[in-house]
Coordinates of C-alpha atoms in Angstrom, one line a residue:
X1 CA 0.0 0.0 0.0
X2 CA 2.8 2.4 0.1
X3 CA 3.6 5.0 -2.5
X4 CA 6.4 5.7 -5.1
X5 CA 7.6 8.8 -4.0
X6 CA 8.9 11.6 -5.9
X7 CA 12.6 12.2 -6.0
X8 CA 13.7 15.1 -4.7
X9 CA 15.0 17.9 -6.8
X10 CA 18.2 17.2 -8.9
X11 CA 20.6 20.7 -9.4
X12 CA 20.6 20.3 -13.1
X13 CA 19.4 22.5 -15.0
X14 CA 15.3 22.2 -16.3
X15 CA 16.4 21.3 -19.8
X16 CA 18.6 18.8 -18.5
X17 CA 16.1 17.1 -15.8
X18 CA 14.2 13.8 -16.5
X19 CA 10.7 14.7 -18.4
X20 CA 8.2 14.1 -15.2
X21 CA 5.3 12.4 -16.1
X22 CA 1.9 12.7 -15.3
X23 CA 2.1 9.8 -12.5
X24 CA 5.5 11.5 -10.7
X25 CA 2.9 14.2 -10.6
X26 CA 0.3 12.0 -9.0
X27 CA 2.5 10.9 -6.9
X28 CA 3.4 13.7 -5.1
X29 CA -0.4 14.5 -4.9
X30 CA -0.8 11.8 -3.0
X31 CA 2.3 12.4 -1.0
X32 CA 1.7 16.0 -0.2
X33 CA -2.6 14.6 1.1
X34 CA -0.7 11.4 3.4
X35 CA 1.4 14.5 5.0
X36 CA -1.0 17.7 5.5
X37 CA -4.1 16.6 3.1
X38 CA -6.1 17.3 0.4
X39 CA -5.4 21.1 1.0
X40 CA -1.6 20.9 0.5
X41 CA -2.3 19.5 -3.2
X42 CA -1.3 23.1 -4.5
X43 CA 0.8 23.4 -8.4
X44 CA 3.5 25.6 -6.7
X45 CA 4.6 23.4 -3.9
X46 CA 4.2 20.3 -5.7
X47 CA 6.5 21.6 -8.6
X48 CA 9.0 23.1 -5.4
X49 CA 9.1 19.5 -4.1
X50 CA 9.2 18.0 -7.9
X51 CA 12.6 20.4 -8.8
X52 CA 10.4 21.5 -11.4
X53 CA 8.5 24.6 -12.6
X54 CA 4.7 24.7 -12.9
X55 CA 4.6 24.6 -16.4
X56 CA 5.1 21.0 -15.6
X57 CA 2.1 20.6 -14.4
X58 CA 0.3 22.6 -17.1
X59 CA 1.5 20.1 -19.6
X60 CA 0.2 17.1 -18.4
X61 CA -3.6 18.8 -16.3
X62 CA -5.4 21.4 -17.1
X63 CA -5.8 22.2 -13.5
X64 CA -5.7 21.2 -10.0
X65 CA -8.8 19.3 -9.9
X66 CA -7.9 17.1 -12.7
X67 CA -4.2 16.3 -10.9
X68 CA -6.4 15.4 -7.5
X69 CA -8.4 12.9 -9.7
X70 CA -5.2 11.4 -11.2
X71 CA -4.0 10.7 -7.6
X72 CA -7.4 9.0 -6.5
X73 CA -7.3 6.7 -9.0
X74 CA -3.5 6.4 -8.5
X75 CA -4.3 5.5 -5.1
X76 CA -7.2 3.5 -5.8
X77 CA -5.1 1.5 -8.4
X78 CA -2.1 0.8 -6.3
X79 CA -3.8 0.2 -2.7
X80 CA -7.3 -1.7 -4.1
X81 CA -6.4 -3.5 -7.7
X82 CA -2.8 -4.3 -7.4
X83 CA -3.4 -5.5 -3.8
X84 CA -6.2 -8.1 -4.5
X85 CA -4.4 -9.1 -8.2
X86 CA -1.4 -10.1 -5.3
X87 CA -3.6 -12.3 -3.7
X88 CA -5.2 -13.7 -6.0
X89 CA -1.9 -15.6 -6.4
X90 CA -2.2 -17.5 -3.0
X91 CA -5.0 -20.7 -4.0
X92 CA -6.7 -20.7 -0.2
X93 CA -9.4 -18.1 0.3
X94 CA -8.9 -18.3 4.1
X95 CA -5.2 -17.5 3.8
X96 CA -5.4 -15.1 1.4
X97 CA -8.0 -13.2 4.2
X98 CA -5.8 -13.8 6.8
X99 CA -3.3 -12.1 5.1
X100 CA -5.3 -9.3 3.6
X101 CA -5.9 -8.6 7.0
X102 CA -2.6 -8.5 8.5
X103 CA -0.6 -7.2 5.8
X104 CA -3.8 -4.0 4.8
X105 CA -3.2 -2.9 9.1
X106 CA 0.3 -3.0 8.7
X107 CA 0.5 -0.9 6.4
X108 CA -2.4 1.6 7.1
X109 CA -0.1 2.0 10.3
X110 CA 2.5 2.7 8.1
X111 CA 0.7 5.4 5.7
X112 CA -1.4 7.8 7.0
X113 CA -3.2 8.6 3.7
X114 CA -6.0 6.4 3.9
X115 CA -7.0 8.5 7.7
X116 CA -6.0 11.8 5.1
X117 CA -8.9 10.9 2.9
X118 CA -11.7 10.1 5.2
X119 CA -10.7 13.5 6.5
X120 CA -11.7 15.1 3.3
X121 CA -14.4 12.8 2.7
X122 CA -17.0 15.5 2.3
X123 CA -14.8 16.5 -1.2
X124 CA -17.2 15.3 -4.2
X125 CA -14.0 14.1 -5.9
X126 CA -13.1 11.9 -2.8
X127 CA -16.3 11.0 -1.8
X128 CA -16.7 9.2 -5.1
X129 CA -13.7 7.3 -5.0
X130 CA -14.2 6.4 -1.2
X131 CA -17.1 4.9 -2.4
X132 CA -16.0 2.9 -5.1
X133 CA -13.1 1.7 -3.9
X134 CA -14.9 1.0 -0.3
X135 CA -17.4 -1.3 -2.1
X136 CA -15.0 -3.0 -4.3
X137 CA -12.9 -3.5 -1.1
X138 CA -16.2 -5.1 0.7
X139 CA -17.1 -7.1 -2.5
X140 CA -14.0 -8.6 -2.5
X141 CA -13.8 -9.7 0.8
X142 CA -17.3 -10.9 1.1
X143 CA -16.0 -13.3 -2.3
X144 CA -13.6 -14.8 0.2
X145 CA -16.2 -15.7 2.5
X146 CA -18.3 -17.1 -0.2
X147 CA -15.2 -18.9 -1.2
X148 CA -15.2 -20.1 2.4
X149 CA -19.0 -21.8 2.5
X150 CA -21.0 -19.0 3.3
X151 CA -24.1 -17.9 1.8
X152 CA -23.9 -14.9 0.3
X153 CA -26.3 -12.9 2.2
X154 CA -23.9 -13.6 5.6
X155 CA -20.5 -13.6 2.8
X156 CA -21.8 -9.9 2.7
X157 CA -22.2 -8.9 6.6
X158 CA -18.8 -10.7 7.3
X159 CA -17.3 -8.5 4.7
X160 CA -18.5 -5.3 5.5
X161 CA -17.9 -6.4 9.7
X162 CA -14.1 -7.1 8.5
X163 CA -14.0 -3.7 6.8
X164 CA -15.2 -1.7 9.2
X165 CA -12.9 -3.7 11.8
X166 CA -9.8 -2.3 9.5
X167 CA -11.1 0.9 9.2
X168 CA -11.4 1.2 12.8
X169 CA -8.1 0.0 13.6
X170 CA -6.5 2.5 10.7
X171 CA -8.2 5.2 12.6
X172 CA -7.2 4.6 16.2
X173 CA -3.3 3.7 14.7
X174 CA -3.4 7.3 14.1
X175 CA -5.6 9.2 16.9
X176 CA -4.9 6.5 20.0
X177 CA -2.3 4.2 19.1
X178 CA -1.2 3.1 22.2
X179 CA -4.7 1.6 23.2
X180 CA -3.8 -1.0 20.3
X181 CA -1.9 -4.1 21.1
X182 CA 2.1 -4.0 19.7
X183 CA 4.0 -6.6 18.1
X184 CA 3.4 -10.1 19.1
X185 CA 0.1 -9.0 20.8
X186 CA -0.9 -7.2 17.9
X187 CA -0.5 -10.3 15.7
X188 CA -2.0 -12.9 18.2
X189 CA -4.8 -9.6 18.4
X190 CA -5.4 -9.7 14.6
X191 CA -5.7 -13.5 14.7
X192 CA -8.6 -13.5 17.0
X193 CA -10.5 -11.1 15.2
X194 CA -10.5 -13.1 12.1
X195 CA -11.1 -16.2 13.9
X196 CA -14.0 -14.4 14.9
X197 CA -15.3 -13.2 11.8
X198 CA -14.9 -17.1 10.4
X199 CA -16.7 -18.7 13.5
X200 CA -19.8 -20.8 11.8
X201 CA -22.5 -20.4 14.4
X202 CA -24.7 -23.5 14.7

């Protein structure tokens, strides 16, 4: 879930400097939103941190609305598609939740963009990929609890109780971290919860 980040500014001259592209761009969006949010996406700064002059910028967006929607879908592509195409390489549904789980809280810990965003949740242009990527997150893990045996009604309630078990956790990593288990804890923690989640009730 982590981000490339953008290099920092080289001492050669414009000419000489490596043509940015509209993702090093994106990048730094998404960069400059993890580290003060959606309010520090701003052309001037970006192209300070960038080594590079804003009309950068004007060549690949037409303005800063269009560079916020490049990053959301940056972000949606790297911490959403490329995650669950990962998984999908691991043949056991309950592993590959097990480690979804793990390895998405680790690095939510790690990042705090995802906390940035439901900040700024009220912003149409996040609002609307918060909620696509938060129902292709759900679907995806209510499909591993099909996988699993169960019907798709309760697939569904296990997927969205798992998801709103991350996004809780995300939260109070960031706002109250130390009433959150650490290390071995946190692990033997995380292990419960799913164990939870897959309990078949009689």
């Amino acid at each position: 879930m982590g981000m490339v980040q953008p290099k920092a500014p080289g001492r050669q001259k414009s000419r000489e400097r490596k043509r940015l592209t509209a993702g090093d761009w994106a990048d730094a969006a998404l960069a400059a939103m993890a580290e003060r949010g959606l309010a520090a996406v701003a052309v001037e700064p970006l192209a300070a941190r960038l080594g590079t002059t804003k009309g950068s910028f004007y060549w690949h967006f037409a303005n800063r609305e269009a560079l916020i929607e490049a990053a959301l879908l940056r972000w949606e592509e790297l911490c959403t598609e490329e995650i669950i195409t990962a998984l999908e390489a691991e043949p056991d549904p309950e592993t590959r939740l097990r480690m979804l789980f793990h390895e998405a809280t680790a690095s939510a810990a790690d990042d705090p963009l995802e906390v940035s965003l439901l900040a700024t949740a009220a912003h149409p242009q996040v609002a609307a990929t918060l909620r696509r990527v938060t129902e292709r997150r759900v679907r995806y893990v209510a499909q591993l609890f099909e996988e699993l045996g169960f019907p798709p009604e309760a697939a569904r309630q296990r997927g969205l109780l798992a998801y709103t078990s991350y996004l809780g956790h995300t939260q109070l990593t960031h706002a109250v971290p130390q009433t959150l288990p650490a290390g071995a804890e946190r692990d033997a923690y995380l292990e419960s919860m799913m164990d939870t989640l897959l309990r078949r009730d009689a």
